[in-house]
CSV table of C-alpha atoms in Angstrom, one decimal:
chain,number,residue,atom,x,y,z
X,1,UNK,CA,110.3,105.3,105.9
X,2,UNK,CA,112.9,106.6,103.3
X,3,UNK,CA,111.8,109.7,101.1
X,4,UNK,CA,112.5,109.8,97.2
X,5,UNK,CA,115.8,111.6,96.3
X,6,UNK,CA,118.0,112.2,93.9
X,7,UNK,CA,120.1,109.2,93.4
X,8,UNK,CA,119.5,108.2,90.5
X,9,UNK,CA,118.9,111.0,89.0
X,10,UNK,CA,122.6,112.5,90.0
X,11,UNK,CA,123.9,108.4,88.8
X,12,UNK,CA,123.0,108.9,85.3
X,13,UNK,CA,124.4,112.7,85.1
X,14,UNK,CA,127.5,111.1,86.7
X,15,UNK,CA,127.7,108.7,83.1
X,16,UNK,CA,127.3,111.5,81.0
X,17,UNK,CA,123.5,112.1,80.2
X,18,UNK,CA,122.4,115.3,80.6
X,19,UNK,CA,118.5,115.5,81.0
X,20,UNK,CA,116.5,112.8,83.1
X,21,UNK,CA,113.0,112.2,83.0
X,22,UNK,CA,110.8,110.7,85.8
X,23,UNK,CA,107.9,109.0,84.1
X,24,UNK,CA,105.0,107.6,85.6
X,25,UNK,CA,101.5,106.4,84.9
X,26,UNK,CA,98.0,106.8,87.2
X,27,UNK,CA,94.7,105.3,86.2
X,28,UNK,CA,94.9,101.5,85.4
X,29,UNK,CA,92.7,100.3,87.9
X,30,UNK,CA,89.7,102.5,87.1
X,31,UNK,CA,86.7,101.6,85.4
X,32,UNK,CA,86.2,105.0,83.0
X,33,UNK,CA,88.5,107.3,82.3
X,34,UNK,CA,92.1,107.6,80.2
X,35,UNK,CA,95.2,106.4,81.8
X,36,UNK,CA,97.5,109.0,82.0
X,37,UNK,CA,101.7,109.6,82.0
X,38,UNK,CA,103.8,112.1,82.9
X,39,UNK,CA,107.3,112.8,82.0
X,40,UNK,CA,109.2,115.4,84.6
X,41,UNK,CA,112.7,116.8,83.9
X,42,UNK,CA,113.4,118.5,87.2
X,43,UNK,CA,116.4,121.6,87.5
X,44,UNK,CA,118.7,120.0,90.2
X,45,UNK,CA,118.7,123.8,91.8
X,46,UNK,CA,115.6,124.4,91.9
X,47,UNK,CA,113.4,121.0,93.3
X,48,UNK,CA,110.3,121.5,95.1
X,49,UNK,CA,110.3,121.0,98.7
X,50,UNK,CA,108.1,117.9,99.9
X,51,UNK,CA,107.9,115.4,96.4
X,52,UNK,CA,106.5,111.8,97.2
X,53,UNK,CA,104.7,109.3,96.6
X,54,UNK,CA,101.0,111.1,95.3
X,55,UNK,CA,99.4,108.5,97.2
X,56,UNK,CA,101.1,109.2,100.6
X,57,UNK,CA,100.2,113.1,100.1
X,58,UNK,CA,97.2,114.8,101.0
X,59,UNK,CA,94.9,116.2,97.6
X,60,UNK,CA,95.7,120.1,99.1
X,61,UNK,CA,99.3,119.0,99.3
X,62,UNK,CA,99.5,117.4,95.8
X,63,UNK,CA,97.5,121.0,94.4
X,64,UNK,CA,100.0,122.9,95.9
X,65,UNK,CA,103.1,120.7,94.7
X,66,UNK,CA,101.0,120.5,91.0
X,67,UNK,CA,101.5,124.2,91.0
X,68,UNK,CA,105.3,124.1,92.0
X,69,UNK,CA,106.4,121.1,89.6
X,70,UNK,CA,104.7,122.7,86.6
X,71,UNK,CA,106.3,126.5,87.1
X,72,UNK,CA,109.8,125.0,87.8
X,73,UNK,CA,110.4,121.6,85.9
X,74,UNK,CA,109.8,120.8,82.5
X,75,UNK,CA,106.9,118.6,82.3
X,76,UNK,CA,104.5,116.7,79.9
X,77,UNK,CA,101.3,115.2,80.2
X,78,UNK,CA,99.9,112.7,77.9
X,79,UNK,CA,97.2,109.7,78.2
X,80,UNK,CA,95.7,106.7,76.0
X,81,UNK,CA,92.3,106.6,75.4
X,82,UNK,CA,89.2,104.6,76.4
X,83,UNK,CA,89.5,103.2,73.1
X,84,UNK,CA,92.8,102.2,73.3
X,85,UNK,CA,92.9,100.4,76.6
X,86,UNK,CA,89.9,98.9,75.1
X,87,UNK,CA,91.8,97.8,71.7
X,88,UNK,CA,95.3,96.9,73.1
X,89,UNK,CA,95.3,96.3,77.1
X,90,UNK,CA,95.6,98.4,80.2
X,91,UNK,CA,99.3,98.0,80.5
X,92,UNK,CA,100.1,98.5,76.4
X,93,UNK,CA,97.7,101.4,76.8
X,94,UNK,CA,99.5,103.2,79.8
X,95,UNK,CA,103.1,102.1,78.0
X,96,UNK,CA,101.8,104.2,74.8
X,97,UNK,CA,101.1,107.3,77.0
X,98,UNK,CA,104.2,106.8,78.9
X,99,UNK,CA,106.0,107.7,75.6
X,100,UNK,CA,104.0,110.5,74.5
X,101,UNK,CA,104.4,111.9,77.7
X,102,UNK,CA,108.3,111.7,76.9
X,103,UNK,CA,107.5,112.9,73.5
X,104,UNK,CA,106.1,115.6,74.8
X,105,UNK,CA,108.6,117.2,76.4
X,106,UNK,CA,110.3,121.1,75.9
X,107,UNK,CA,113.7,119.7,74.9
X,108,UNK,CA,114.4,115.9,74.2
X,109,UNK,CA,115.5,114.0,76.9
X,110,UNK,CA,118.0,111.6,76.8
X,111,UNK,CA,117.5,109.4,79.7
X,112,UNK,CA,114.1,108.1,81.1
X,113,UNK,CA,113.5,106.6,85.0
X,114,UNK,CA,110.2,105.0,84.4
X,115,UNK,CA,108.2,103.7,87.4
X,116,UNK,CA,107.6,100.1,87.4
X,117,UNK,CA,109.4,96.8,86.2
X,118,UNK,CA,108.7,97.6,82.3
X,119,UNK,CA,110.1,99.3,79.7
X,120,UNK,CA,107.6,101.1,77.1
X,121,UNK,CA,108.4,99.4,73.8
X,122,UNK,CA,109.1,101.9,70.9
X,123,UNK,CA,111.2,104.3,73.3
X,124,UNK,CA,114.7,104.7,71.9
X,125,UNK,CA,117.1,106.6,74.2
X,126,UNK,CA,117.9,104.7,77.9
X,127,UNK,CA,116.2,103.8,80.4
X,128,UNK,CA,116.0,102.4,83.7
X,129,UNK,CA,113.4,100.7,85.7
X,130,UNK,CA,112.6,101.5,89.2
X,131,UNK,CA,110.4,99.1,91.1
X,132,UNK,CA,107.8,101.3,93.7
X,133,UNK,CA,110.1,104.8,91.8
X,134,UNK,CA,107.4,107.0,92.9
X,135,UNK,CA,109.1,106.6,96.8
X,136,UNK,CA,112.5,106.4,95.7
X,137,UNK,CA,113.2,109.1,92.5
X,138,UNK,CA,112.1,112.9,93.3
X,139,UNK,CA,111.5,112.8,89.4
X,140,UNK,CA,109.2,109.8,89.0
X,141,UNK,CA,107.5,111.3,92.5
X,142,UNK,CA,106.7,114.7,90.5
X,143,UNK,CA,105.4,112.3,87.5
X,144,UNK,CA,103.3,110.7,89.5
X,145,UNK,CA,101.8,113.8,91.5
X,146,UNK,CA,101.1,116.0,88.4
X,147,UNK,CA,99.8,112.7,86.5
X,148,UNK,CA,97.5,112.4,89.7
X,149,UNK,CA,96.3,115.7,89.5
X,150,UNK,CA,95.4,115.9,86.5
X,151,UNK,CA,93.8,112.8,86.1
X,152,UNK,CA,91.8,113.7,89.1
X,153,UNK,CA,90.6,117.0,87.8
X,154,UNK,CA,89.7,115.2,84.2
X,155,UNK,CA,87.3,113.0,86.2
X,156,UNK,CA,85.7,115.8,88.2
X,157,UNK,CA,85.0,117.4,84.5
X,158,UNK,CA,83.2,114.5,83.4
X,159,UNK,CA,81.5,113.6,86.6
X,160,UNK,CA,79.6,117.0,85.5
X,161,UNK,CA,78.4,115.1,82.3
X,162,UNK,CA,77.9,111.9,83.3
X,163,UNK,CA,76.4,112.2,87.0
X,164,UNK,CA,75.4,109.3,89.2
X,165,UNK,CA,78.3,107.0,89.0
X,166,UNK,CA,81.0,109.2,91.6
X,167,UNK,CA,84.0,110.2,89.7
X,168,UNK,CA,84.6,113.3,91.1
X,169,UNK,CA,85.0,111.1,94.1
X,170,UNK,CA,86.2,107.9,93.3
X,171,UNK,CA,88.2,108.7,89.9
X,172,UNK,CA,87.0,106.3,87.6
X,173,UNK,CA,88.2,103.6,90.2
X,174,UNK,CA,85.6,100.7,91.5
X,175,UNK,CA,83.7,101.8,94.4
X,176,UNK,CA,80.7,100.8,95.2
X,177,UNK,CA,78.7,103.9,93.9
X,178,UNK,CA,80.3,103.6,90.6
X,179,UNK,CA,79.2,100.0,90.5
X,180,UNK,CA,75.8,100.9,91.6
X,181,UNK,CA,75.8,103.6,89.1
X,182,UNK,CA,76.7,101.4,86.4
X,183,UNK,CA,74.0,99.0,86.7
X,184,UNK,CA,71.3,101.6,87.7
X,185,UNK,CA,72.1,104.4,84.6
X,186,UNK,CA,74.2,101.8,82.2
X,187,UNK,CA,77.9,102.4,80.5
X,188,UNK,CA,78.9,105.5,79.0
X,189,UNK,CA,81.4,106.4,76.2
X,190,UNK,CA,83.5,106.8,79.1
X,191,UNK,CA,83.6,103.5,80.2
X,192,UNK,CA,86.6,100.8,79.5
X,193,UNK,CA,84.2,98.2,77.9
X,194,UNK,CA,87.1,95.5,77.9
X,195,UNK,CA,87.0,95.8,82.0
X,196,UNK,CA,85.0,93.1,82.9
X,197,UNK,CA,82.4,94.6,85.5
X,198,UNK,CA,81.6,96.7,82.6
X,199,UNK,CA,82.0,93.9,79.8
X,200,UNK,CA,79.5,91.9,82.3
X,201,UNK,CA,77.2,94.5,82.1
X,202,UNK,CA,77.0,95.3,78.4
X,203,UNK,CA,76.8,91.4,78.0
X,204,UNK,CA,74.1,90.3,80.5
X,205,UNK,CA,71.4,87.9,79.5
């Protein structure tokens, strides 16, 4: 098991750019919910110990690292809405917050690792892919634990509005007490209508 590091970060310093962001997205496989980027310029002194994968990390871990990444990197959250996974596609829709996210940032970054095989359209400085980044760049680790996070913490909030279908437990994601929830209380503004156990829902006989 190798950890993320900084390799590729320290590679595109080595050609000259100066300020890297890891960018990463959580939340396409949901049911309700936005998707979610964030864009992470770490300082190279001063990294916080223990970045990985958010998925190989415990929640109390992934709080405590939250904390750390946003006091001592610069960092920017952004997301597409129901409405726009709905009107483009789950993967346009998590490409357009990607960019915010980089948008976003304190200062303007001129070189983005982005997590995945893609490459947002519309972004305009370099970039470079990494395939599974979140285990291989500490920056696109940090991305994807404050992304997490946050999205996490959104769903617990509207689990408190919408009750009965899980999501301060399941996120949004598929589980079989959101699907019971959907066809026992019905969809809510929350709800990606173009995902088809919703779709099949709304559109019953």
């Amino acid at each position: 098991m190798t950890n993320p590091d900084y390799t590729f970060e320290q590679a595109a310093l080595d050609r000259g750019f100066t300020y890297i962001a890891g960018v990463d997205e959580v939340g396409r496989g949901p049911l309700a919910g936005p998707v979610v980027a964030a864009a992470v310029v770490l300082d190279a002194n001063n990294i916080p110990d223990g970045l990985n994968d958010s998925k190989k990390l415990t929640a109390k871990k992934r709080d405590a690292l939250y904390d750390a990444i946003m006091e001592q990197a610069d960092v920017s959250l952004a997301q597409a809405t129901v409405a726009e996974i709905d009107e483009h596609n789950i993967l346009r829709a998590s490409h357009i917050a990607m960019v915010r996210a980089i948008a976003g940032l304190r200062q303007p970054t001129d070189y983005a690792l982005i997590d995945g095989n893609m490459v947002p359209r519309g972004l305009t400085i370099s970039t470079e892919t990494v395939v599974k980044g979140d285990g291989r760049s500490l920056s696109i680790a940090a991305a994807s634990i404050v992304a997490k996070v946050w999205r996490d913490r959104h769903m617990v909030d509207l689990a408190q509005q919408y009750p009965g279908y899980g999501w301060e437990k399941n996120a949004g994601y598929p589980t079989a007490v959101h699907k019971s929830g959907l066809e026992n209380l019905g969809v809510t503004p929350h709800h990606r209508r173009s995902f088809k156990p919703v779709h099949n829902i709304l559109y019953q006989e």
